[in-house]
Coordinates of C-alpha atoms in Angstrom, one line a residue:
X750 CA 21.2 25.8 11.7
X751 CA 23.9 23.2 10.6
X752 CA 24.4 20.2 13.6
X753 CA 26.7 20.5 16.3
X754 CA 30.0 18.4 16.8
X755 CA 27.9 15.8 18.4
X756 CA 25.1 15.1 16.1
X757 CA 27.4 15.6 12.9
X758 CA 29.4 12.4 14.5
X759 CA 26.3 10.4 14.1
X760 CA 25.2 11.4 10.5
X761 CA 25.4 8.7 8.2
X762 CA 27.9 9.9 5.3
X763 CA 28.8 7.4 2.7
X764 CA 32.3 7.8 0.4
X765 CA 32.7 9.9 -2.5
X766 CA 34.9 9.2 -5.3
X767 CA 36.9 11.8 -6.0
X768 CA 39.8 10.5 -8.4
X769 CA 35.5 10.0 -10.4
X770 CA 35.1 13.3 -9.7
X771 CA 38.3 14.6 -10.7
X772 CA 38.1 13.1 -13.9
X773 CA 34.7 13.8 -14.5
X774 CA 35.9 17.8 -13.8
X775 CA 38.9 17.7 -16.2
X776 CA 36.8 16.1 -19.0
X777 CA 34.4 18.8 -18.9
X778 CA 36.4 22.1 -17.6
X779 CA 40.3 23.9 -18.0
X780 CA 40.1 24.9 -14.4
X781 CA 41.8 22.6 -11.7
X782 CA 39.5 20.4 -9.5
X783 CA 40.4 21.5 -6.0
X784 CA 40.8 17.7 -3.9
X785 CA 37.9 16.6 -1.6
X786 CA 35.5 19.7 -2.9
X787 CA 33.1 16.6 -3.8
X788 CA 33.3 15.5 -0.9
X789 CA 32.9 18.7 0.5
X790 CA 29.4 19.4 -1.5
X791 CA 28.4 16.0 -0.6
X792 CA 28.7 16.4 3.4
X793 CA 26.9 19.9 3.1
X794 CA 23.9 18.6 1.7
X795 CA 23.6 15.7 4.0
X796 CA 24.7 18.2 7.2
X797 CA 21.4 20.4 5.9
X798 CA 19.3 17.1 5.8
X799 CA 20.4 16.4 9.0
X800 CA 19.7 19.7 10.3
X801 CA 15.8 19.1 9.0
X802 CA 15.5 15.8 10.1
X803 CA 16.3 16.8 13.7
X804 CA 14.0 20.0 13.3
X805 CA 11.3 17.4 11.9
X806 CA 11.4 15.3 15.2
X807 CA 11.1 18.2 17.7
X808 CA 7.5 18.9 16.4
X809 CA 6.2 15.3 15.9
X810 CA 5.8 12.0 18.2
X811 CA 8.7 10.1 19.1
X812 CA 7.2 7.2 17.5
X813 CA 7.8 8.7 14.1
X814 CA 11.8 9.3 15.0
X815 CA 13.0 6.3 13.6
X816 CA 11.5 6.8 10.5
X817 CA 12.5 10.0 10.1
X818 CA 16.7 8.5 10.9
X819 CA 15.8 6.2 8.0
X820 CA 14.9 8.5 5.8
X821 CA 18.2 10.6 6.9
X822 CA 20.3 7.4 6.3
X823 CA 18.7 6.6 2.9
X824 CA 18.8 9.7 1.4
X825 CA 22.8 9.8 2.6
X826 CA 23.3 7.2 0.9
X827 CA 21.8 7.3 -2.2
X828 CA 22.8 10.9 -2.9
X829 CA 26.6 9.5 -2.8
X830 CA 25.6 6.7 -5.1
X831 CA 23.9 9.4 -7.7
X832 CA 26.7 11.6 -7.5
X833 CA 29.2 9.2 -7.8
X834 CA 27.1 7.6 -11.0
X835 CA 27.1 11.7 -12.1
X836 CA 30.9 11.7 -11.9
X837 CA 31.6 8.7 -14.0
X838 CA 28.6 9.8 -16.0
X839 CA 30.6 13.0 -17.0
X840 CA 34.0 11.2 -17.0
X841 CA 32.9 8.7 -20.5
X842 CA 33.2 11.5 -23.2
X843 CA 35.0 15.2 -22.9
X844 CA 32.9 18.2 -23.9
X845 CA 33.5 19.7 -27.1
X846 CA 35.8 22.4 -26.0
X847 CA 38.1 20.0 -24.4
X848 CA 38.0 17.6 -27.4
X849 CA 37.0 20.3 -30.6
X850 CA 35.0 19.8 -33.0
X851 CA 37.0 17.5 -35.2
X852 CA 36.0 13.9 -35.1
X853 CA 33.9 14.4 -31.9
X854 CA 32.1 11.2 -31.1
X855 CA 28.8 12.3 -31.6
X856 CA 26.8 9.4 -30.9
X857 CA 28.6 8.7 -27.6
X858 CA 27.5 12.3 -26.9
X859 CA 24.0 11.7 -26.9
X860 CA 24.5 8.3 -25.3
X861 CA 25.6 10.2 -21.9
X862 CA 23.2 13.2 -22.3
X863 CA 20.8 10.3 -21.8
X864 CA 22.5 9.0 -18.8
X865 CA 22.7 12.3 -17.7
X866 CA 18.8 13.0 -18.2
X867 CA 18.3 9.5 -16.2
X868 CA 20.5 10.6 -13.7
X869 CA 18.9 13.7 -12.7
X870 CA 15.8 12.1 -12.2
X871 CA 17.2 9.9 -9.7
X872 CA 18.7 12.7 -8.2
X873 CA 15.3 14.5 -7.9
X874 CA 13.8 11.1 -6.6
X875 CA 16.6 11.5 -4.0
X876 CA 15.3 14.8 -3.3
X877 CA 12.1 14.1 -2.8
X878 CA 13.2 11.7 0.5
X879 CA 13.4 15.3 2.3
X880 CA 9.6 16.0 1.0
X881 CA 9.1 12.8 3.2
X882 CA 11.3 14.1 6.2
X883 CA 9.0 17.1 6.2
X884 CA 5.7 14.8 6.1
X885 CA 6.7 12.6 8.6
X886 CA 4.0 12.4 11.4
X887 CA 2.6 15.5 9.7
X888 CA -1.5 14.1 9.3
X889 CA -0.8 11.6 6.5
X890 CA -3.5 8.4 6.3
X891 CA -2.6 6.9 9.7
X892 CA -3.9 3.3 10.1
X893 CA -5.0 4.7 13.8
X894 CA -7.8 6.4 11.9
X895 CA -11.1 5.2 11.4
X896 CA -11.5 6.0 8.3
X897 CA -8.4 4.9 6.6
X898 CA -9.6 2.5 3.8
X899 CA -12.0 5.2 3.3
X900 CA -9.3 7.6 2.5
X901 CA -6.8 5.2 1.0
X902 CA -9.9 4.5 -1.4
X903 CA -10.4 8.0 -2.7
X904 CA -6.5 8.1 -3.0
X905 CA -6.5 5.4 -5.4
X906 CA -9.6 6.7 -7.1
X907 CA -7.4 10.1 -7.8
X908 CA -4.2 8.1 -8.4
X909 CA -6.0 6.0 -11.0
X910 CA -7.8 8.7 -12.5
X911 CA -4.4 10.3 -12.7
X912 CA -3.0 7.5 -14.5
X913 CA -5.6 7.8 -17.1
X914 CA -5.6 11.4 -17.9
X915 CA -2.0 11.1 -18.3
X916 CA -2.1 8.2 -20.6
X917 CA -5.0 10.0 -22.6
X918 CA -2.8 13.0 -22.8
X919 CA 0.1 11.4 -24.3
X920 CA -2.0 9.6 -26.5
X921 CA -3.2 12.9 -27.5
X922 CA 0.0 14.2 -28.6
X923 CA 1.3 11.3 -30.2
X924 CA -1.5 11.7 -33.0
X925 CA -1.1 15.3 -33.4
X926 CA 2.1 16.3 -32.1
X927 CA 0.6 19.2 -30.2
X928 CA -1.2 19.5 -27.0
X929 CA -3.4 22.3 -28.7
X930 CA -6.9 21.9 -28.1
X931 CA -5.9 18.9 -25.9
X932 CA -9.8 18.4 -23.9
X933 CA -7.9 16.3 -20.6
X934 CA -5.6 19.4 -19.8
X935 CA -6.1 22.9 -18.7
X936 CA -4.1 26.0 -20.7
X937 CA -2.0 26.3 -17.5
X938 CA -1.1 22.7 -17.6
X939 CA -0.5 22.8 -21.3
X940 CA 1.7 25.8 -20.9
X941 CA 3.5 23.7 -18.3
X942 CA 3.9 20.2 -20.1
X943 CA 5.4 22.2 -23.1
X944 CA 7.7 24.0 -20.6
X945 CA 9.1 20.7 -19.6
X946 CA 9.3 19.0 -22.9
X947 CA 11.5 22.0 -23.9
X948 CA 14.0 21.5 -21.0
X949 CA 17.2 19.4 -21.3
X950 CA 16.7 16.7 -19.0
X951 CA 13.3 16.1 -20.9
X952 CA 14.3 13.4 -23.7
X953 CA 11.4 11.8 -24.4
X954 CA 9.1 13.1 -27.0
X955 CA 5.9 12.8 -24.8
X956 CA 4.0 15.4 -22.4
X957 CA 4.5 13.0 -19.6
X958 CA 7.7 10.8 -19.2
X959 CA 7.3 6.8 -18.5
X960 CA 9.2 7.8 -15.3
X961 CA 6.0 10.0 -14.2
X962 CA 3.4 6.8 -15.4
X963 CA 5.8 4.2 -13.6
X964 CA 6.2 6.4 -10.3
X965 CA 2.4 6.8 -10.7
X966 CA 1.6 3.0 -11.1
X967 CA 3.9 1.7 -8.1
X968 CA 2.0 4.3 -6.0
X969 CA -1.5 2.9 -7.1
X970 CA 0.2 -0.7 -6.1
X971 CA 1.3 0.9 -2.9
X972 CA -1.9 2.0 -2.2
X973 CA -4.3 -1.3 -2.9
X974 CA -1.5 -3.5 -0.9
X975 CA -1.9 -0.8 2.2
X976 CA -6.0 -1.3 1.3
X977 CA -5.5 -4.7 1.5
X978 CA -3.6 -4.8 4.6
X979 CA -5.9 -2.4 6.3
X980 CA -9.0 -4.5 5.2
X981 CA -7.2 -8.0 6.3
X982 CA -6.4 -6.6 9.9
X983 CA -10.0 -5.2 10.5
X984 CA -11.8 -8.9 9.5
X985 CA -9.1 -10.7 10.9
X986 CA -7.8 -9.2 14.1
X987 CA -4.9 -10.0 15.8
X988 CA -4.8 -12.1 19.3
X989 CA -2.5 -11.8 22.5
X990 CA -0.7 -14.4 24.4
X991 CA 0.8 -14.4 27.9
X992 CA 4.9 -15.3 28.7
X993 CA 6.6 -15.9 31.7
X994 CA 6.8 -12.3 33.5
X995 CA 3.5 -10.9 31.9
X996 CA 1.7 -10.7 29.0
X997 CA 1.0 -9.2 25.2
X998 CA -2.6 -7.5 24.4
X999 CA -3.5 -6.7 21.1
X1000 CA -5.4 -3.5 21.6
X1001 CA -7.5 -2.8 18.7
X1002 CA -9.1 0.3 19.8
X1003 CA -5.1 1.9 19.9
X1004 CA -4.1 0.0 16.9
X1005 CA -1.5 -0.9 19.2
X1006 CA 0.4 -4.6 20.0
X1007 CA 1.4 -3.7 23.3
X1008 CA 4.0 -5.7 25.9
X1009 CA 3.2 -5.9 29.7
X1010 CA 6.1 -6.8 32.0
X1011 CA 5.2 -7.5 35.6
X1012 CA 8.7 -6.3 36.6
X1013 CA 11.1 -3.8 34.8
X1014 CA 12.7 -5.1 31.8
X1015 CA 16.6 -5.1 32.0
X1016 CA 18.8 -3.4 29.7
X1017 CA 19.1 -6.1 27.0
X1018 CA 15.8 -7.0 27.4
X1019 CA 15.0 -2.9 26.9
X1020 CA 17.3 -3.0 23.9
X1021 CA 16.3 -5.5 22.3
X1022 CA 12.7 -4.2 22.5
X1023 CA 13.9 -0.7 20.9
X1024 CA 16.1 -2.6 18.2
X1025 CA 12.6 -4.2 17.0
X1026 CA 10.8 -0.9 16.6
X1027 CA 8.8 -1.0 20.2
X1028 CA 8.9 2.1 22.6
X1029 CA 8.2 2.9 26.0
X1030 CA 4.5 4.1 26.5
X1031 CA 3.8 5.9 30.1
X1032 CA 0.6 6.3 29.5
X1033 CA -0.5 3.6 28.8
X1034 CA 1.8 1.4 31.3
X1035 CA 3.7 -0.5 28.2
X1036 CA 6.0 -1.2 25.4
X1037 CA 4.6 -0.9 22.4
X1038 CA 4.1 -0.4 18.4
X1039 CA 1.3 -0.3 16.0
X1040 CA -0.5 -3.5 14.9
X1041 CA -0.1 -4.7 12.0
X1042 CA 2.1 -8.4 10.8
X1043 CA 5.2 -6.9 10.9
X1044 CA 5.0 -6.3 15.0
X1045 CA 3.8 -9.7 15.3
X1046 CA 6.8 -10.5 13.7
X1047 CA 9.2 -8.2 15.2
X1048 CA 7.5 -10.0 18.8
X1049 CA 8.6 -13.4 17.5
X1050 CA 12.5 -12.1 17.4
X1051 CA 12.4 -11.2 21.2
X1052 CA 13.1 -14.3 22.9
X1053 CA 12.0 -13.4 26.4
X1054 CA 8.1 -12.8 25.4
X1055 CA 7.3 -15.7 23.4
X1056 CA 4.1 -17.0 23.9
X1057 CA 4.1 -19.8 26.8
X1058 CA 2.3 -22.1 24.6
X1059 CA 5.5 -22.9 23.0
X1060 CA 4.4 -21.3 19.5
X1061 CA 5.9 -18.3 17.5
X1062 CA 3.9 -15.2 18.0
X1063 CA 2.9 -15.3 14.1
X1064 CA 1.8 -19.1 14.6
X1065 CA -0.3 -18.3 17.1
X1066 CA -2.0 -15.8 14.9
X1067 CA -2.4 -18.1 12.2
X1068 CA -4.2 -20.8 14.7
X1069 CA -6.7 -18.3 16.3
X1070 CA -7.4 -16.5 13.0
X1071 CA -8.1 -20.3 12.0
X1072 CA -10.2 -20.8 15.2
X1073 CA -12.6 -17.7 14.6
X1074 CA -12.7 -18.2 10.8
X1075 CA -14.3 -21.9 11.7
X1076 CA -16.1 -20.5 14.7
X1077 CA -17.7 -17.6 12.5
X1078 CA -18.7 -20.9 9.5
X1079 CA -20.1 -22.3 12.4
X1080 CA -22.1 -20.1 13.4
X1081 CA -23.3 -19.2 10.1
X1082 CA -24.3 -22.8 9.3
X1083 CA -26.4 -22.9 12.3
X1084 CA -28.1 -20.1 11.4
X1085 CA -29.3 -21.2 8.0
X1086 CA -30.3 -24.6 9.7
X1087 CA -32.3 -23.1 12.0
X1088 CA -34.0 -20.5 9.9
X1089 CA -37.3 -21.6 8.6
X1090 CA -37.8 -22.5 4.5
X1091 CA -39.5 -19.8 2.3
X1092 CA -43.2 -20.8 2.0
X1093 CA -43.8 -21.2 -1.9
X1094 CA -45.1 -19.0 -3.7
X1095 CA -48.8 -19.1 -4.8
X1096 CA -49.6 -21.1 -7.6
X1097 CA -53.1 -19.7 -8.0
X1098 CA -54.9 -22.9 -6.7
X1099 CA -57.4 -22.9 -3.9
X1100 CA -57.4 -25.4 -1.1
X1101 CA -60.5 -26.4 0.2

């Protein structure tokens, strides 16, 4: 189901160059290019993109819609910018039944089949923003779970193993130039790897690309930094702070920085609230997002609930997460003072 009139005026569709494409068409074709069918393929992908993305947020939370318009408006755009690179791309040198055999720049050839392999994988990174449309709000590692370092833990632990198996792999082949007999690899998976070094958009003469190891290795990075995070905002906590016409809790046990008003919020109050990623909770009586820096930040842009202490929301963090951190040395220091000393231990003599 494509998007009606309405919804189509709101997708985000970026420009196409189609004297690029043109070219690109002539160098590598005797038929005509037929004007704006770029453009054409262009808005069909991003209409069926659309089309899931507004599918995707009828099943999950509303919380998860803005994401999920990001996405939309990311992959829009960078599918314009990696068909326009395609176009000039295929424009740079004519195929060899336009041009002929005779003096055909050979090495310019194989410079753009290269550009062309590098290319499609951007394309298929492109691609794989609708995966994330699909997963969106779908039971990924919320921070709202308990167990979320936990998780993100064994995630790494995979991730990392990952890493090494493909590293150990490559190595493999690069001393025998064959995965035969390879011990870190299944037959399938051999069967596989070999399948995808024989394809054309494989240029590198190894099982596993560096793209593959360096999409692998930012994950891993992902992952520790969200570990991190996670880890930071469980020992550290976050505190709330009143303003004049109600107040801002915390609440740890939603994972949620919520915003009390003790009268309805006007409409540029409201929208500057949804402009910084907060929504309207009924349950629970609030405006709200989840926990985590970036809402204490987002709170310090929305001039009517700063904190009547005069500080910035993320000062006032830094001062109370100073306060408990001296508090907690404190109390620690008073405990070792006032624990008594280990007797010694016996020396074997005998007092009479």
């Amino acid at each position: 189901m494509m998007p009606d009139d309405k919804s189509k005026s709101q997708i985000p569709y970026y420009p196409i160059n189609e004297s690029a494409a043109k070219r690109a068409k002539e160098m590598n074709s005797f038929s005509d290019y037929r004007p704006g069918s770029a453009t054409e393929e262009y808005r069909r992908s991003v209409d069926e993109a659309a089309a899931l993305a507004e599918r995707q947020k009828a099943r999950v939370d509303p919380m998860y819609h803005e994401r999920i318009d990001n996405l939309l408006e990311a992959y829009a755009r960078k599918l314009a910018e990696n068909m326009n690179e395609g176009f000039a791309i295929d424009a740079r040198v004519p195929s060899v039944l336009i041009a002929g055999g005779s003096n055909f720049p050979v090495r310019k050839k194989e410079k753009q089949n290269a550009a062309r392999d590098r290319n499609m994988q951007r394309w298929r990174e492109v691609q794989s923003l609708l995966d994330k449309i699909r997963s969106t709000g779908m039971g990924g590692i919320s921070a709202d779970d308990s167990q979320a370092v936990a998780k993100l833990e064994n995630k790494l632990a995979n991730l990392e193993a990952s890493q090494e198996r493909m590293k150990a792999v490559n190595a493999y082949y690069r001393k025998h130039k064959t995965l035969d007999g390879c011990p870190d690899i299944s037959e399938d998976v051999i069967h596989k790897l070999e399948a995808g070094m024989a394809s054309s958009w494989h240029y590198e003469d190894k099982p596993y690309p560096s793209w593959a190891l360096s999409n692998n290795n930012a994950e891993i990075r992902r992952v520790k930094e969200r570990i991190a995070a996670l880890t930071r905002q469980k020992e550290l906590g976050y505190a709330g702070w009143e303003f004049d016409g109600g107040r801002v809790e915390a609440n740890t046990a939603e994972n949620r920085l919520q915003i009390f008003f003790e009268e309805k919020p006007d409409e540029e109050t409201r929208s500057s609230l949804k402009s910084n990623g907060f929504r309207w909770a009924p349950s629970a009586g609030a405006w709200q997002r989840q926990l985590n820096d970036n809402a204490i930040y987002a709170a310090g842009r929305i001039d009517c609930i700063q904190p009547l202490t005069g500080e910035k929301p993320s000062e006032l963090q830094q001062r109370v997460r100073a306060e408990r951190q001296l508090e907690a040395d404190s109390s620690e220091l008073a405990y070792d003072e006032s624990s008594p000393e280990e007797p010694d231990q016996d020396n074997g003599m005998c007092m009479s």
